[in-house]
Tab-separated table of C-alpha atoms in Angstrom:
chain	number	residue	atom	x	y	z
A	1	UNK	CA	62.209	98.991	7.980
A	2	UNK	CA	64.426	102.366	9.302
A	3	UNK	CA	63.434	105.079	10.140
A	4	UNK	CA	65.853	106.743	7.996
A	5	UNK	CA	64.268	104.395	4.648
A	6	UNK	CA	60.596	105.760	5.362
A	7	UNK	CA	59.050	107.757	2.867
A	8	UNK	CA	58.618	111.466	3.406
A	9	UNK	CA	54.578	112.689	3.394
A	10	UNK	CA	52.476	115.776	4.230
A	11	UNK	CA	51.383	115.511	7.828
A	12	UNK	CA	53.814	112.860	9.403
A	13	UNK	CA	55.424	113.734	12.315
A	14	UNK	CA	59.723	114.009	12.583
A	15	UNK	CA	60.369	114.154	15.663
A	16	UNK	CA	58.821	117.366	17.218
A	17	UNK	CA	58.406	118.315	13.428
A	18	UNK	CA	55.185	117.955	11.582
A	19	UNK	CA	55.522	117.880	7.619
A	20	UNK	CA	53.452	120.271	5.993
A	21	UNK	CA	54.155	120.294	1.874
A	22	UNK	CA	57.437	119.959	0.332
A	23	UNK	CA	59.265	123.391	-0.995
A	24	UNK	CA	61.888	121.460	-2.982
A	25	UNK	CA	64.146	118.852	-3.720
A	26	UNK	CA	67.875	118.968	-5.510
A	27	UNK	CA	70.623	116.370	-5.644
A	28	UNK	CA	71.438	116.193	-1.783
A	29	UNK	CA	67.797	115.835	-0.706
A	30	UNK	CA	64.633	117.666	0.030
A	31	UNK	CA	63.113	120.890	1.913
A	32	UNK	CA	60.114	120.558	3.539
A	33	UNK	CA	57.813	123.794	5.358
A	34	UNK	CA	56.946	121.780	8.496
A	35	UNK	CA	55.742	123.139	11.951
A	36	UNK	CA	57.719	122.602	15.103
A	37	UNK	CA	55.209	121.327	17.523
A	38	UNK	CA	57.113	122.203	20.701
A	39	UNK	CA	57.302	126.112	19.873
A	40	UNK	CA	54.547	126.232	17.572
A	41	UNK	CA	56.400	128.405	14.714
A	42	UNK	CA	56.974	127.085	10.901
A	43	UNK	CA	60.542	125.790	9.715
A	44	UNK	CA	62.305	124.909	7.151
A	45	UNK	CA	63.599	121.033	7.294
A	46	UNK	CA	66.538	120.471	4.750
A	47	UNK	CA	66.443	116.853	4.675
A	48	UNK	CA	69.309	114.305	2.745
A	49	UNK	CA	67.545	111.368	0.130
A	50	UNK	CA	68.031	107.653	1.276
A	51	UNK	CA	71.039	107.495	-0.728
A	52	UNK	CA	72.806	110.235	1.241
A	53	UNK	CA	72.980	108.432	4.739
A	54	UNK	CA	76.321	107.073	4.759
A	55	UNK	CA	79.411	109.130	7.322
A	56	UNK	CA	80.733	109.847	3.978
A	57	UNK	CA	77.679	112.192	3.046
A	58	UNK	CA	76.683	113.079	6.101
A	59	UNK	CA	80.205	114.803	6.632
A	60	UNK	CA	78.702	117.249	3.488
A	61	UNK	CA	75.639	118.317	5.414
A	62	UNK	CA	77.814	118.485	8.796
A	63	UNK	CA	80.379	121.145	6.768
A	64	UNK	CA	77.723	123.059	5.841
A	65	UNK	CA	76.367	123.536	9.423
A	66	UNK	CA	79.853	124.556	10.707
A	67	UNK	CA	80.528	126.728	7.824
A	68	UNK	CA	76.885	128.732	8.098
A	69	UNK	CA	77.678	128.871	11.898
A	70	UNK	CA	80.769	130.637	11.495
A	71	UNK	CA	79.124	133.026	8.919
A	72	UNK	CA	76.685	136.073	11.060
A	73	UNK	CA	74.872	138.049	8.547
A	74	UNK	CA	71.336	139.402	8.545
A	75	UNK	CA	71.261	138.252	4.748
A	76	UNK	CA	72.628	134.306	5.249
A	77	UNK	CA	69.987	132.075	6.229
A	78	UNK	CA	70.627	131.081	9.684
A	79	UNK	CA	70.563	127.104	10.921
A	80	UNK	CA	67.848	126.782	13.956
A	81	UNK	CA	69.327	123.463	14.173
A	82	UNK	CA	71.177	120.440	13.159
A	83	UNK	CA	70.266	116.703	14.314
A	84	UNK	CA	69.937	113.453	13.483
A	85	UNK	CA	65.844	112.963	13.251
A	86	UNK	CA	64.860	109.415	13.272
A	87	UNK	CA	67.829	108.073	11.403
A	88	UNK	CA	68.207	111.035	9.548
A	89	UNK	CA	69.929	114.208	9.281
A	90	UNK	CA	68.261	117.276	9.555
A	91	UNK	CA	68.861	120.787	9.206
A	92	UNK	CA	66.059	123.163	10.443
A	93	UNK	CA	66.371	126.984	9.547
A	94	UNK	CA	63.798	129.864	9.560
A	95	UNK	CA	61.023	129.612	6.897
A	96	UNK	CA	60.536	132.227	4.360
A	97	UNK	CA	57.253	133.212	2.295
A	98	UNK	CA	59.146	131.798	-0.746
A	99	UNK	CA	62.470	131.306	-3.041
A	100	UNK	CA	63.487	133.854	-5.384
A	101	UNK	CA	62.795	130.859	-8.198
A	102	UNK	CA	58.724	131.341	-7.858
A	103	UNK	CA	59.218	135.148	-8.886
A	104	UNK	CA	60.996	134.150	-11.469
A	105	UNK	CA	58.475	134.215	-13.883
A	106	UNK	CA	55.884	136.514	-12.214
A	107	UNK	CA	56.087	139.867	-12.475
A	108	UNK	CA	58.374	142.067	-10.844
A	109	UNK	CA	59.307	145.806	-10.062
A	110	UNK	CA	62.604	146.540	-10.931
A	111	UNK	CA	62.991	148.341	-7.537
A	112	UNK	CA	62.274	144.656	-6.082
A	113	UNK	CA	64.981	143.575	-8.179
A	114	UNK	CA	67.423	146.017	-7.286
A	115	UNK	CA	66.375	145.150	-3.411
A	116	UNK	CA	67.236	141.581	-3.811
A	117	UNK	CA	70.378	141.684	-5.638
A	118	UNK	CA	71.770	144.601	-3.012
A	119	UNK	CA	70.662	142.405	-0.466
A	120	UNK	CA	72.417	139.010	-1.698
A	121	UNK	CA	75.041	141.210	-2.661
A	122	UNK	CA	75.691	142.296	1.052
A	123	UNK	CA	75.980	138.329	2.099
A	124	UNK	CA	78.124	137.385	-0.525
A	125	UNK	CA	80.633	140.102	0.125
A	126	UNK	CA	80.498	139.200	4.215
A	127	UNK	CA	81.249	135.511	2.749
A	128	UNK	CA	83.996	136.876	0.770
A	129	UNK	CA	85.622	138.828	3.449
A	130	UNK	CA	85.264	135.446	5.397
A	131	UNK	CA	87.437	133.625	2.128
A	132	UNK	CA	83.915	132.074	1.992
A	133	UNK	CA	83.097	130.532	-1.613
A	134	UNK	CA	79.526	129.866	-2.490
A	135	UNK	CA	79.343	128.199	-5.714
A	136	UNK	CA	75.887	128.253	-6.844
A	137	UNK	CA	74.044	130.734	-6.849
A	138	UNK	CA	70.820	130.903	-8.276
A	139	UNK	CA	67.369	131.809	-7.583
A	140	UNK	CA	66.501	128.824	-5.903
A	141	UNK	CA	69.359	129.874	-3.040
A	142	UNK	CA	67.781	132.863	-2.397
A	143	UNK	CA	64.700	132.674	0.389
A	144	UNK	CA	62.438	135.967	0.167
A	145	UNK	CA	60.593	136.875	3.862
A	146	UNK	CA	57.123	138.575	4.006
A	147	UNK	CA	59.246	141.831	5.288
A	148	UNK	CA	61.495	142.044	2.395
A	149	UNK	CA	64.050	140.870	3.515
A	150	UNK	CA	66.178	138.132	1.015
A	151	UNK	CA	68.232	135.657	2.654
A	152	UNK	CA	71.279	133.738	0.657
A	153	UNK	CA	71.123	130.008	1.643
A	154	UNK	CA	72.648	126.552	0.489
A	155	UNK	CA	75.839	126.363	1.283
A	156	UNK	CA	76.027	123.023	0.924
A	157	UNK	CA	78.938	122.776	-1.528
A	158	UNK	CA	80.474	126.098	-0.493
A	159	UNK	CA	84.190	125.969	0.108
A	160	UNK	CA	86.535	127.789	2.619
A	161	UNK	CA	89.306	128.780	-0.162
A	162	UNK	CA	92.950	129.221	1.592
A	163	UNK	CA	93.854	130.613	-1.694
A	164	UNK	CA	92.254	133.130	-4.617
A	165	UNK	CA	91.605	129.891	-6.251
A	166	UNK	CA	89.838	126.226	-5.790
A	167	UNK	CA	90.157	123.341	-7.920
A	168	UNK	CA	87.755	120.660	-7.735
A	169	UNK	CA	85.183	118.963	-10.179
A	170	UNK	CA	82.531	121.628	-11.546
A	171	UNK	CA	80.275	122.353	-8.964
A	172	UNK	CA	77.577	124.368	-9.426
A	173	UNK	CA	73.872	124.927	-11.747
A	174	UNK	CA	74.092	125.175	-15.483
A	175	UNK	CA	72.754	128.689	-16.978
A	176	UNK	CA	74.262	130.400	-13.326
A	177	UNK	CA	77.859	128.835	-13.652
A	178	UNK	CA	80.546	130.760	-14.360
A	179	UNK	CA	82.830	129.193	-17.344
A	180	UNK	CA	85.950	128.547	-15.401
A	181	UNK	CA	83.703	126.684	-12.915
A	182	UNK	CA	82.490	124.211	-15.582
A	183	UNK	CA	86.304	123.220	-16.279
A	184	UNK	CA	86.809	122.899	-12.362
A	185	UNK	CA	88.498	125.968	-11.400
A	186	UNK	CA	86.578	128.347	-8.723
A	187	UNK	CA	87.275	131.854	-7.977
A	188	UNK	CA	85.590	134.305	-5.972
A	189	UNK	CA	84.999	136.002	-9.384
A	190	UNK	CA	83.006	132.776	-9.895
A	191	UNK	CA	80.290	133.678	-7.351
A	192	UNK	CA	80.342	137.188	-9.076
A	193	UNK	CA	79.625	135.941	-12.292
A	194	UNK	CA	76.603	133.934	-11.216
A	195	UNK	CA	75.034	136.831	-9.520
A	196	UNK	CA	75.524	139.104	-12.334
A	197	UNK	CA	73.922	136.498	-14.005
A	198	UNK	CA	71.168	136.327	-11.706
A	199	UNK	CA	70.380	139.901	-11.870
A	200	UNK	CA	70.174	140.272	-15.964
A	201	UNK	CA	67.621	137.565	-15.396
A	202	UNK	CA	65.768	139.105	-12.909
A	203	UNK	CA	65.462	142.111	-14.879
A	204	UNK	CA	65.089	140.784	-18.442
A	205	UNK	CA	63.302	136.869	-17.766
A	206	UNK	CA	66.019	135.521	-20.007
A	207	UNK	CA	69.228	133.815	-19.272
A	208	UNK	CA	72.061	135.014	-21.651
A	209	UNK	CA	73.323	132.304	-24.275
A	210	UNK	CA	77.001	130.826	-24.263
A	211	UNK	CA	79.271	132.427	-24.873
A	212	UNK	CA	78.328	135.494	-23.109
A	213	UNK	CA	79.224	137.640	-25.605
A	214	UNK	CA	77.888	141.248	-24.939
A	215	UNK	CA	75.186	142.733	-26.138
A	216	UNK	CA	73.379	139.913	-24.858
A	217	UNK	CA	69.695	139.461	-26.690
A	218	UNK	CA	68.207	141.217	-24.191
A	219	UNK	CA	69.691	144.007	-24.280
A	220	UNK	CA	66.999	146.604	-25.148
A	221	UNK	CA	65.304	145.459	-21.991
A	222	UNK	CA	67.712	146.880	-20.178
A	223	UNK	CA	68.282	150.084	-21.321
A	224	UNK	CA	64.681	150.417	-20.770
A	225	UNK	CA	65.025	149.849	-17.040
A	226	UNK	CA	67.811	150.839	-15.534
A	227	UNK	CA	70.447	153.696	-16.018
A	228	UNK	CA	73.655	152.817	-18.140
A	229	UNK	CA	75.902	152.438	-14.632
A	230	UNK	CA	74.223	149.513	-13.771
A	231	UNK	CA	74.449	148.015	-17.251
A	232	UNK	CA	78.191	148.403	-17.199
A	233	UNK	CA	77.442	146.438	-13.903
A	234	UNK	CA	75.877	143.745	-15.786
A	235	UNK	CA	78.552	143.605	-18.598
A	236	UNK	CA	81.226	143.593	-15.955
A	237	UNK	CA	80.294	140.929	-13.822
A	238	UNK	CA	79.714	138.422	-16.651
A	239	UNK	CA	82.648	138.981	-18.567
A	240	UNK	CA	83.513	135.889	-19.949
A	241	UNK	CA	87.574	136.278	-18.994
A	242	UNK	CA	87.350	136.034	-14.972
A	243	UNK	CA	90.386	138.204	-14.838
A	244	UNK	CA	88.119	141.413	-16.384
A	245	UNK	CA	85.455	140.937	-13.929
A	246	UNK	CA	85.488	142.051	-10.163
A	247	UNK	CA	87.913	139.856	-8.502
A	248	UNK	CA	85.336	139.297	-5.413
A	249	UNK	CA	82.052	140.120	-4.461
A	250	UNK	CA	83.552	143.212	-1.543
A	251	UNK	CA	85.212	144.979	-4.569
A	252	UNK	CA	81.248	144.054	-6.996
A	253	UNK	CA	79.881	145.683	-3.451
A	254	UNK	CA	81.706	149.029	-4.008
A	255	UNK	CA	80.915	149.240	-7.678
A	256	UNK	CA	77.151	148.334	-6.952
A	257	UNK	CA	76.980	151.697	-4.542
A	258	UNK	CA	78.176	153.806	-6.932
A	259	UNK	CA	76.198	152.465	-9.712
A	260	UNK	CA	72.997	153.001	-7.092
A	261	UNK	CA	73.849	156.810	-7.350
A	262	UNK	CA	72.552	157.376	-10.964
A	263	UNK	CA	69.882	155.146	-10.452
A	264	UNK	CA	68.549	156.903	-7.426
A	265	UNK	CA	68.157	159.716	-10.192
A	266	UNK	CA	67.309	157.408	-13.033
A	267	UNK	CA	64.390	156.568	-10.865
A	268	UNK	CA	63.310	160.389	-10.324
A	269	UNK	CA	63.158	161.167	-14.255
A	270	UNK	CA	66.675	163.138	-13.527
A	271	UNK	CA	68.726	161.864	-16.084
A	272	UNK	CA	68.252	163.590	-19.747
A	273	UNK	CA	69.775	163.665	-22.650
A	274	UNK	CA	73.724	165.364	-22.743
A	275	UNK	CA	73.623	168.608	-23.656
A	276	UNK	CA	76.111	170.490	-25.472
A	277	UNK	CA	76.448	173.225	-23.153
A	278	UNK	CA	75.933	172.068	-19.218
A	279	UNK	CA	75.688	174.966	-16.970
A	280	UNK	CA	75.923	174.374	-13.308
A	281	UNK	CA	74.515	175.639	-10.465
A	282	UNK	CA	76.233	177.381	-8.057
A	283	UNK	CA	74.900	175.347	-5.384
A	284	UNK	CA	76.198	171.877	-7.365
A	285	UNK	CA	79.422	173.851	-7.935
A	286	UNK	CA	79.402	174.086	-3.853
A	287	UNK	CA	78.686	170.129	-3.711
A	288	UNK	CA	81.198	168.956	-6.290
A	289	UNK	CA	83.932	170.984	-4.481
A	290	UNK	CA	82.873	169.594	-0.799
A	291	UNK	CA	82.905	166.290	-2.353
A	292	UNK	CA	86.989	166.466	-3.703
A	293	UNK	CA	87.870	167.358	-0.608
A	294	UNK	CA	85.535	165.204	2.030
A	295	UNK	CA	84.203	162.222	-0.018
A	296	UNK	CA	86.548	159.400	1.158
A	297	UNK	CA	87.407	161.384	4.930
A	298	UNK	CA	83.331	161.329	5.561
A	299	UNK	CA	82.076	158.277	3.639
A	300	UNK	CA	80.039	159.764	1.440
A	301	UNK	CA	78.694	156.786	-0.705
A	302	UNK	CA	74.770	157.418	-0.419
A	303	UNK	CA	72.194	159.974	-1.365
A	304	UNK	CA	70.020	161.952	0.183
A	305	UNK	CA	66.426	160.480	-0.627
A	306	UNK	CA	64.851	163.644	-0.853
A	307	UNK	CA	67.701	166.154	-2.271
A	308	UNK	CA	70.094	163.710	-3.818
A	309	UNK	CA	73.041	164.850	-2.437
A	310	UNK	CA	75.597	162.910	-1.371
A	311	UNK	CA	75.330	161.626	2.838
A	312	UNK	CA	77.030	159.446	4.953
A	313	UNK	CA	75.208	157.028	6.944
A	314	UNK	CA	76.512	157.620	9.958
A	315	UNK	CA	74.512	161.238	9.459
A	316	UNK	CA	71.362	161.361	11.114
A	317	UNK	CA	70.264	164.212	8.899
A	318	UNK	CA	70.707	165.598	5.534
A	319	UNK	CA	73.325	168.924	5.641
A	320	UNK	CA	72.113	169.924	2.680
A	321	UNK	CA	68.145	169.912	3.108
A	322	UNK	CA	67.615	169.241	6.446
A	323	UNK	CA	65.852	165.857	5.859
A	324	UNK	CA	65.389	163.324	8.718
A	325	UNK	CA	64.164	160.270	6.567
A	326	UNK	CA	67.017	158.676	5.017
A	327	UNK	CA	66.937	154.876	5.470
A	328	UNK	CA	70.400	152.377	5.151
A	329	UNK	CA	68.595	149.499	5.987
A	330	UNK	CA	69.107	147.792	2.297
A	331	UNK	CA	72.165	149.279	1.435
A	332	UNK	CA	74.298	149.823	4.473
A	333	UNK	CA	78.016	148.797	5.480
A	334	UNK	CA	77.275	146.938	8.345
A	335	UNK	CA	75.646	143.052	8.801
A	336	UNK	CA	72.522	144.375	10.057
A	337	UNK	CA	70.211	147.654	10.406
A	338	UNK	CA	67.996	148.813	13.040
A	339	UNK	CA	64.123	148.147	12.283
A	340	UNK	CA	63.261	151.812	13.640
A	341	UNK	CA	65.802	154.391	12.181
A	342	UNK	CA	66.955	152.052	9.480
A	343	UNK	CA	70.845	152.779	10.084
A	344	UNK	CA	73.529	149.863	10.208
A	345	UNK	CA	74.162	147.917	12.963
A	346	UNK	CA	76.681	144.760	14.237
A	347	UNK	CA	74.942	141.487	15.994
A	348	UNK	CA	77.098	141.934	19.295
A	349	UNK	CA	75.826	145.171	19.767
A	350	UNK	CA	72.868	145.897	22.857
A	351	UNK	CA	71.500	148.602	21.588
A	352	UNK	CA	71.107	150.950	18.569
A	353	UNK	CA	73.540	153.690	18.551
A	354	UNK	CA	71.475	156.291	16.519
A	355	UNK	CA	68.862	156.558	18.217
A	356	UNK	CA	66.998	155.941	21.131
A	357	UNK	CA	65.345	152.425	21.351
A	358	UNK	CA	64.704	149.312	23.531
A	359	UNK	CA	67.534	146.538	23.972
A	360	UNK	CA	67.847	144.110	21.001
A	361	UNK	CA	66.406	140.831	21.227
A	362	UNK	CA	69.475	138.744	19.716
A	363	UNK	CA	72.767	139.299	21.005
A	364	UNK	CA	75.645	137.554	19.499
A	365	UNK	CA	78.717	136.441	21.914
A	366	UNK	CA	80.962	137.216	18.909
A	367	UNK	CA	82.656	140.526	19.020
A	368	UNK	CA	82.674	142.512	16.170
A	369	UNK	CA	85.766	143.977	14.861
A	370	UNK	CA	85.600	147.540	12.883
A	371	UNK	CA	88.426	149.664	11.657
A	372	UNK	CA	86.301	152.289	11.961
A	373	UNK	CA	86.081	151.411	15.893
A	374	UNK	CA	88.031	154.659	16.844
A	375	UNK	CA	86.893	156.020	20.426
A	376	UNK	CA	85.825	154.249	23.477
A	377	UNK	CA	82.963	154.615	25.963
A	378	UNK	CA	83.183	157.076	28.606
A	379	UNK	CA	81.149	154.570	31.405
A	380	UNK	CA	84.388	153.166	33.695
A	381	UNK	CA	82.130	149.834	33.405
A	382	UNK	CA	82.095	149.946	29.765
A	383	UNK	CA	85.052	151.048	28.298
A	384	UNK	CA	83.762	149.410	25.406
A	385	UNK	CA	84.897	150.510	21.589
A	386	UNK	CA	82.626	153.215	19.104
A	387	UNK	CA	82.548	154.947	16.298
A	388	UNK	CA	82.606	158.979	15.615
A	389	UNK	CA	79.131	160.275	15.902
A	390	UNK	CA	77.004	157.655	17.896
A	391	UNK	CA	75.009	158.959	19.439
A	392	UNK	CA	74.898	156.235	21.968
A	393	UNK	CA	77.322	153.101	23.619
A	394	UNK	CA	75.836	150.400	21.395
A	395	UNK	CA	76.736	147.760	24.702
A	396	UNK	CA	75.949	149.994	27.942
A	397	UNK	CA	73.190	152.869	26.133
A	398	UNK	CA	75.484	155.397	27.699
A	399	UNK	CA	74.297	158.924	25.786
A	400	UNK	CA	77.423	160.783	24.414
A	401	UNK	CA	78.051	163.882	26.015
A	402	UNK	CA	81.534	164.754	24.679
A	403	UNK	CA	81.193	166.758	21.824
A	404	UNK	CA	83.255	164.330	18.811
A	405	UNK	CA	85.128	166.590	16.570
A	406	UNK	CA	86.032	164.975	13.127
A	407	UNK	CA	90.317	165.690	12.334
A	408	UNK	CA	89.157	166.761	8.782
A	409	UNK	CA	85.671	168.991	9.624
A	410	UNK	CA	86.815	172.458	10.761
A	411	UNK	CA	83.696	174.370	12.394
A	412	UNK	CA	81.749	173.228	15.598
A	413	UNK	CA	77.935	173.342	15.543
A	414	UNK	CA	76.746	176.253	17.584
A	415	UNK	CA	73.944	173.897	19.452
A	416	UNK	CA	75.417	170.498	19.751
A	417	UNK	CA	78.990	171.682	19.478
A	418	UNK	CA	79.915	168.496	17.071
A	419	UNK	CA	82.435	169.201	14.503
A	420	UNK	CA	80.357	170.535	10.627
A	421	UNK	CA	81.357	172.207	7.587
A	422	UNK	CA	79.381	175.687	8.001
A	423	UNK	CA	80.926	176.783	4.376
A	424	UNK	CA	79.449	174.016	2.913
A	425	UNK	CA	76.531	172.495	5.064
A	426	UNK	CA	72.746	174.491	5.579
A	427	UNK	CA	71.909	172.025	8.858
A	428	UNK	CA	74.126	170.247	11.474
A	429	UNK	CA	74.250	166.225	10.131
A	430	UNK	CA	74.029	165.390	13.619
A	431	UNK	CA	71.379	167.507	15.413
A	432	UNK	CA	69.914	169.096	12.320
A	433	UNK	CA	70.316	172.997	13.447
A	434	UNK	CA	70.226	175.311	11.003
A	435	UNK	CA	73.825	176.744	10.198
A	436	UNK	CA	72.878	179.165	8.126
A	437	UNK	CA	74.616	182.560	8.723
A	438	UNK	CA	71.984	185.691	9.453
């Protein structure tokens, strides 16, 4: 008998692997929790069924190794390793507390929800940017970790698409699939579908019947949870017509942060009832004007957590309120976020540019390219490319001197000397001094 023919149990050994249970099984092959014996840390061993041993099907489960490789983002599941084990071949990656699918029917926060979705969200649009095609996404794809972070996985039948569209046989899981992918035609719109899909499910425990004809059954569960921009979200991104839907998962991405604005006050009891009369205050007057003019020159997509008004996240505090707390880690621009201040961060990058912290662990050899790479470090043995407003070299930890005056911003903090808006601002976003005239 093979080694490749002998049946998988709890507690044999492959190679330095030792089977622990089974997580699942789908119509490649199997995933097994299993400890690595060498460095004594648990893994996750995708694993092909007897059947799927031929070069033919091994090519499948070789594609999907070079396609994750090529793909760096804290929210893709990343491959450990990839080997033939004993006649077979295996695919180790890191081992989460558990899939998406055994919340499914458990109880569940909708700020959990929202978490996830942002999360996947974040990987899918990466993948998209990449031309990157998933194809099935569901909740057994998505691997939950014990610190909340959700990882997108399977890629197994992803495709790299040279084109907007990819023709093929229907690839993907009934209930999740988008309707042009049951006739055979994939578009990125496709992947946005399913996790639209995904989300209403998350939120509601239902999946919406064929043909997805809005209101879906459900609907009165959602009203009851979440604010009517994210509902629009949901009707959106499973519009039955692909071409009414968000053409990719980057343009979904955008959408999704705006949508996050009213629900950062849906969650604080802020939204009411439309009057007929709204008076404003002066001081929103002051913030509706300073947006017009700064909104897309500054980036201001997010909200402050304590005053709600709108930040950037390259700010390290609030102008409006002075507050020091604000956190991107879930929501922000870049593949990755630093564990202390929670702003975004690349994988090539040494060190945190925002504040002051010890040398990442993981380093990845693959530059990262930015448009909004627009300076350069100041160290002659650096010369390496930033960003306005680091406060740091993110490769040589090099503390910015220079004082980095913005084209658009047209006052200069009195203690850090960093270009503010004193008609507009209370505190310096950068240093947090008070700019309040005496």
């Amino acid at each position: 008998m093979s080694p490749a023919s002998k049946k998988l149990e709890k507690g044999k050994k492959l190679g330095k692997y030792r089977l622990l249970h089974r997580i699942g099984s789908g119509t490649f092959g199997e995933v097994w929790k299993a400890r690595d014996l060498v460095e004594g840390i648990f893994v996750a061993l995708k694993i092909p069924h007897k059947d799927w041993t031929t070069r033919e099907h091994r090519k499948i489960f070789q594609d999907e190794v070079k396609l994750v490789a090529g793909l760096d983002h804290h929210n893709i599941l990343k491959i450990k390793n990839a080997d033939v084990i004993d006649g077979r071949f295996v695919i180790v990656t890191e081992c989460g507390s558990e899939a998406l699918s055994d919340r499914t029917h458990r109880a569940k926060s909708t700020r959990f929800v929202v978490s996830v979705i942002g999360q996947i969200l974040s990987a899918l649009a990466y993948a998209h940017r990449h031309k990157v095609l998933h194809r099935d996404i569901k909740p057994e794809n998505v691997i939950l970790f014990e610190d909340k972070t959700a990882r997108l996985t399977d890629f197994g039948i992803a495709k790299i698409a040279e084109r907007t569209m990819v023709k093929g046989e229907g690839t993907g899981t009934i209930g999740y699939m988008a309707p042009e992918q049951a006739y055979g035609v994939t578009t990125f719109a496709s992947d946005v579908f399913s996790l639209g899909i995904l989300f209403y499910e998350l939120l509601t425990g239902k999946l919406p019947p064929w043909p997805f004809e809005w209101p879906y059954p459900s609907h009165a569960k959602l009203r009851k949870k979440i604010p009517r921009s994210l509902i629009y979200f949901i009707k959106k991104t499973t519009t039955f017509n692909p071409v009414r839907r968000y053409h990719n998962a980057i343009v979904m991405e955008q959408a999704w942060h705006k949508a996050l604005r009213q629900w950062q006050s849906f969650l604080r009891g802020r939204i009411k009832k439309p009057r007929k009369i709204k008076r404003l205050h002066w001081r929103d007057y002051k913030v509706q004007t300073f947006m017009r003019q700064y909104h897309s020159k500054l980036r201001l997509d997010y909200m402050c957590r304590k005053c709600e008004q709108p930040i950037s996240e390259f700010m390290s505090v609030c102008p409006w309120c002075g507050d020091t707390g604000n956190e991107f880690g879930k929501i922000t621009t870049f593949p990755s976020h630093c564990d202390r201040c929670g702003h975004g961060t690349y994988h090539d990058w040494r060190f945190c540019p925002w504040c002051y912290r010890e040398r990442f662990r993981k380093i990845s050899p693959i530059p990262s390219k930015d448009k909004r790479y627009t300076e350069h470090c100041t160290n002659p043995r650096c010369r390496k490319p930033m960003m306005l407003f680091m406060r740091y070299c993110p490769y040589c930890h090099k503390k910015v001197v220079r004082p980095w005056h913005h084209p658009s911003l047209p006052d200069n903090c009195p203690s850090c000397r960093w270009s503010v808006a004193k008609d507009y601002w209370d505190y310096c976003a950068w240093c947090g001094s008070s700019l309040i005239r005496k």
